[in-house]
Each structure stands twice: as structure tokens, then as C-alpha cells.
Coordinates of C-alpha atoms in Angstrom, one line a residue:
F1 CA 0.0 0.0 0.0
E2 CA 3.0 2.3 0.2
V3 CA 4.0 1.7 -3.4
D4 CA 2.4 2.3 -6.7
V5 CA 1.6 -0.2 -9.5
K6 CA 5.3 -0.2 -10.6
G7 CA 6.5 -0.9 -7.0
I8 CA 7.8 2.6 -6.5
L9 CA 7.3 4.5 -3.2
R10 CA 4.2 6.7 -3.6
L11 CA 4.8 10.4 -3.3
R12 CA 2.0 10.5 -0.6
S13 CA 3.8 7.8 1.3
L14 CA 7.1 9.7 1.1
F15 CA 5.4 12.8 2.5
N16 CA 3.7 10.8 5.3
L17 CA 7.1 9.4 6.2
F18 CA 8.5 12.9 6.3
Q19 CA 5.7 14.0 8.6
D20 CA 6.2 11.0 10.9
M21 CA 10.0 11.7 11.1
A22 CA 9.5 15.4 11.7
D23 CA 6.9 14.7 14.4
F24 CA 9.1 12.0 16.1
H25 CA 12.1 14.3 16.0
A26 CA 10.2 17.4 17.3
D27 CA 9.0 15.2 20.2
Q28 CA 12.7 14.3 20.9
M29 CA 13.5 18.0 20.8
G30 CA 10.7 18.8 23.3
V31 CA 8.8 20.9 20.8
G32 CA 6.4 18.2 19.4
Y33 CA 2.6 17.9 19.4
D34 CA 2.1 17.6 23.2
F35 CA 4.3 20.7 23.9
C36 CA 2.6 22.7 21.1
S37 CA -0.9 21.7 22.3
K38 CA -0.1 22.7 25.8
N39 CA 1.2 26.1 24.7
G40 CA -1.5 26.9 22.1
I41 CA 0.8 26.7 19.1
G42 CA 1.2 24.4 16.2
W43 CA 3.3 23.7 13.2
V44 CA 1.8 24.1 9.7
G45 CA 3.6 22.7 6.7
G46 CA 4.2 25.6 4.3
A47 CA 6.4 24.3 1.5
Y48 CA 8.6 21.4 0.4
H49 CA 11.3 21.5 -2.2
L50 CA 12.7 18.2 -3.3
Q51 CA 15.7 16.9 -5.3
I52 CA 14.8 13.4 -6.4
N53 CA 17.6 11.2 -7.7
H54 CA 15.6 7.9 -7.5
F55 CA 12.5 6.8 -5.7
P56 CA 12.8 3.8 -3.4
K57 CA 11.2 0.6 -4.7
W58 CA 9.3 -2.1 -2.9
R59 CA 11.4 -4.0 -0.4
D60 CA 14.3 -1.5 -0.6
K61 CA 15.7 -0.7 2.8
I62 CA 15.9 3.0 3.4
V63 CA 17.1 5.4 6.0
I64 CA 15.4 8.8 6.5
E65 CA 17.3 11.5 8.4
T66 CA 15.8 14.8 9.4
W67 CA 17.0 17.9 11.3
P68 CA 16.1 21.6 11.8
S69 CA 18.4 23.4 9.4
G70 CA 17.3 27.0 9.9
A71 CA 14.6 29.4 11.1
T72 CA 13.1 32.7 10.1
A73 CA 10.9 35.0 12.2
A74 CA 7.9 32.6 12.1
C75 CA 9.2 29.6 10.2
G76 CA 11.3 26.6 11.0
I77 CA 13.2 25.0 8.2
R78 CA 13.5 21.2 8.3
D79 CA 15.6 19.1 6.0
F80 CA 15.3 15.5 5.1
Q81 CA 17.6 13.0 3.4
V82 CA 16.5 9.6 2.1
K83 CA 19.3 7.1 1.6
T84 CA 19.7 3.4 0.8
D85 CA 20.9 1.3 3.6
S86 CA 24.4 1.5 1.9
G87 CA 24.4 5.3 2.0
E88 CA 23.4 6.3 -1.5
V89 CA 21.4 9.5 -1.4
L90 CA 18.0 8.9 -3.1
I91 CA 16.2 12.1 -2.1
N92 CA 17.2 15.5 -0.6
A93 CA 14.4 17.7 0.7
T94 CA 13.9 20.9 2.6
S95 CA 10.6 22.1 4.1
Q96 CA 9.3 25.2 5.6
W97 CA 7.0 25.0 8.7
V98 CA 5.1 28.0 10.0
L99 CA 4.6 28.2 13.8
V100 CA 1.1 29.5 14.5
D101 CA -0.9 30.6 17.5
I102 CA -3.8 28.1 17.3
N103 CA -6.4 30.5 18.8
R104 CA -5.6 33.5 16.6
M105 CA -4.4 31.4 13.6
R106 CA -1.5 33.8 13.2
P107 CA 2.2 33.2 12.8
V108 CA 4.3 33.6 15.9
P109 CA 8.1 34.0 16.3
V110 CA 9.9 30.6 16.5
T111 CA 12.7 31.8 18.8
K112 CA 10.2 33.4 21.3
H113 CA 8.0 30.3 21.6
L114 CA 10.7 27.7 21.2
P115 CA 13.8 28.9 22.9
D116 CA 15.5 25.5 22.7
Y117 CA 15.0 25.1 19.0
D118 CA 18.5 23.8 18.1
I119 CA 19.5 24.3 14.5
V120 CA 22.0 22.1 12.6
E121 CA 23.9 24.2 10.1
D122 CA 23.7 21.6 7.4
H123 CA 21.5 21.4 4.4
A124 CA 20.2 18.5 2.4
F125 CA 18.9 20.9 -0.2
V126 CA 19.1 24.7 -0.2
S127 CA 16.0 26.6 -1.3
D128 CA 14.7 30.2 -0.9
F129 CA 11.2 28.7 -1.1
S130 CA 10.3 31.0 -4.0
K131 CA 7.2 30.0 -6.0
F132 CA 7.7 28.0 -9.2
Q133 CA 7.0 29.8 -12.4
I134 CA 4.0 28.4 -14.1
P135 CA 4.8 27.6 -17.8
E136 CA 2.8 29.6 -20.3
G137 CA 0.4 27.8 -22.5
E138 CA -2.7 25.8 -22.0
A139 CA -3.6 25.3 -18.4
K140 CA -5.3 22.1 -17.1
T141 CA -7.8 22.4 -14.2
V142 CA -8.6 19.4 -12.1
S143 CA -11.0 19.5 -9.1
F144 CA -10.4 17.2 -6.1
P145 CA -13.2 16.5 -3.6
V146 CA -12.0 16.4 0.0
H147 CA -13.0 13.1 1.6
T148 CA -13.5 12.4 5.3
D149 CA -10.3 10.2 5.3
D150 CA -8.3 13.2 4.0
I151 CA -8.8 15.2 7.2
D152 CA -6.1 14.8 9.9
L153 CA -5.9 15.3 13.6
N154 CA -5.6 19.0 13.2
N155 CA -9.0 19.0 11.3
H156 CA -7.5 20.0 7.9
V157 CA -6.5 18.2 4.7
N158 CA -3.2 16.4 5.5
N159 CA -0.3 18.0 3.5
A160 CA 0.7 14.7 2.1
L161 CA -2.3 14.9 -0.2
Y162 CA -1.3 18.1 -2.0
P163 CA 1.6 16.6 -3.9
T164 CA -0.6 13.7 -5.0
W165 CA -3.2 16.1 -6.3
C166 CA -0.5 18.0 -8.2
L167 CA 0.6 14.7 -9.8
D168 CA -3.0 13.9 -10.7
G169 CA -3.1 17.2 -12.6
L170 CA -0.1 16.4 -14.8
E171 CA -0.3 14.8 -18.2
D172 CA 0.5 11.0 -18.4
D173 CA 3.4 11.7 -20.9
F174 CA 5.1 13.9 -18.4
L175 CA 4.6 11.4 -15.6
N176 CA 6.0 8.5 -17.6

């Protein structure tokens, strides 16, 4: 269920693994779900930029590493690296997470609310998180209904679905 018809790791599965790793590591750092809930704050995934060399295949053994690689006024930057068990880098990724006040739904300063947010000055992938330029030409519009199973613990569409929806909007020739 984590791979597609070709036995390749689904993009949705990759993003779910990233979320699990980020959540687990944030808990280890003392700034995870329980800490955030108690303090009226929460992390919202804002953007991911990936460099994909190869996708893992069914039965491949992989290692996923993650660490906070930077911070802005209201964002934490978290990097990920997916490797084979022999150390070959399959995927480099960086992600931007906004820290929000849950009651006001407004960004809050990371350093003010998370004084022990230790940053590792190493990057799996460097990005300024600028928006991608949309190519000129004919645009394709696809609508996606939100199903009950798409809603997560935070009562919103889980961010692992957005990349899948993007892929569903691309032409088969491009995907192949």
C-alpha cells in the first residue's frame, strides 16, 4: 500500500514518512505535538522543495534522516535525506513550517515560543522557497473533492495529499 503499480514508493507515502519523522524528532527535541498543544501553538507545513535522484522501490531498505536546518521569524526549516541502507542518497528535501498561534491562527516567532530550537547548520537541499514559475500555455484544471479520510488530527487536509493532487493534474506523458 506504500508503493504504486510499478512498485515505487508513492509520493503521498514519502510525505507521510517525512511528517512522521518530523513529528518524532520534534518530540525528541521537546517541541512536538504535546508541547505545542499545551502552549496553544502548532506547526503548519508551508512548502517542500525536493531533489529526487531515485525513488525507493518495494522492499528497498531506506534510512530517513531529518533535522532543523534553519529558522526565520515565524518559520522553522526542516531538511530530510532519504538514503539506501548502503548510504546512496535517493532524495534530498527541505521544508518550511510556520509556527502559528492556534487560537488566533496567526504566525508567531519561533525563537520566542521555542527557545531551545536547536538548528543544525547543514542542508540536504538549499531553497529560498520561491514559488515555481507556471509555464505559459494551456492550463489544465482538475478538481479534487475532500473526503473524510483526507482530514487529519488538526482538522485539515493532510499536507501529504497536495503533492498527490499535483501529480494527478499532470499529463501522463510527463509522468512517464
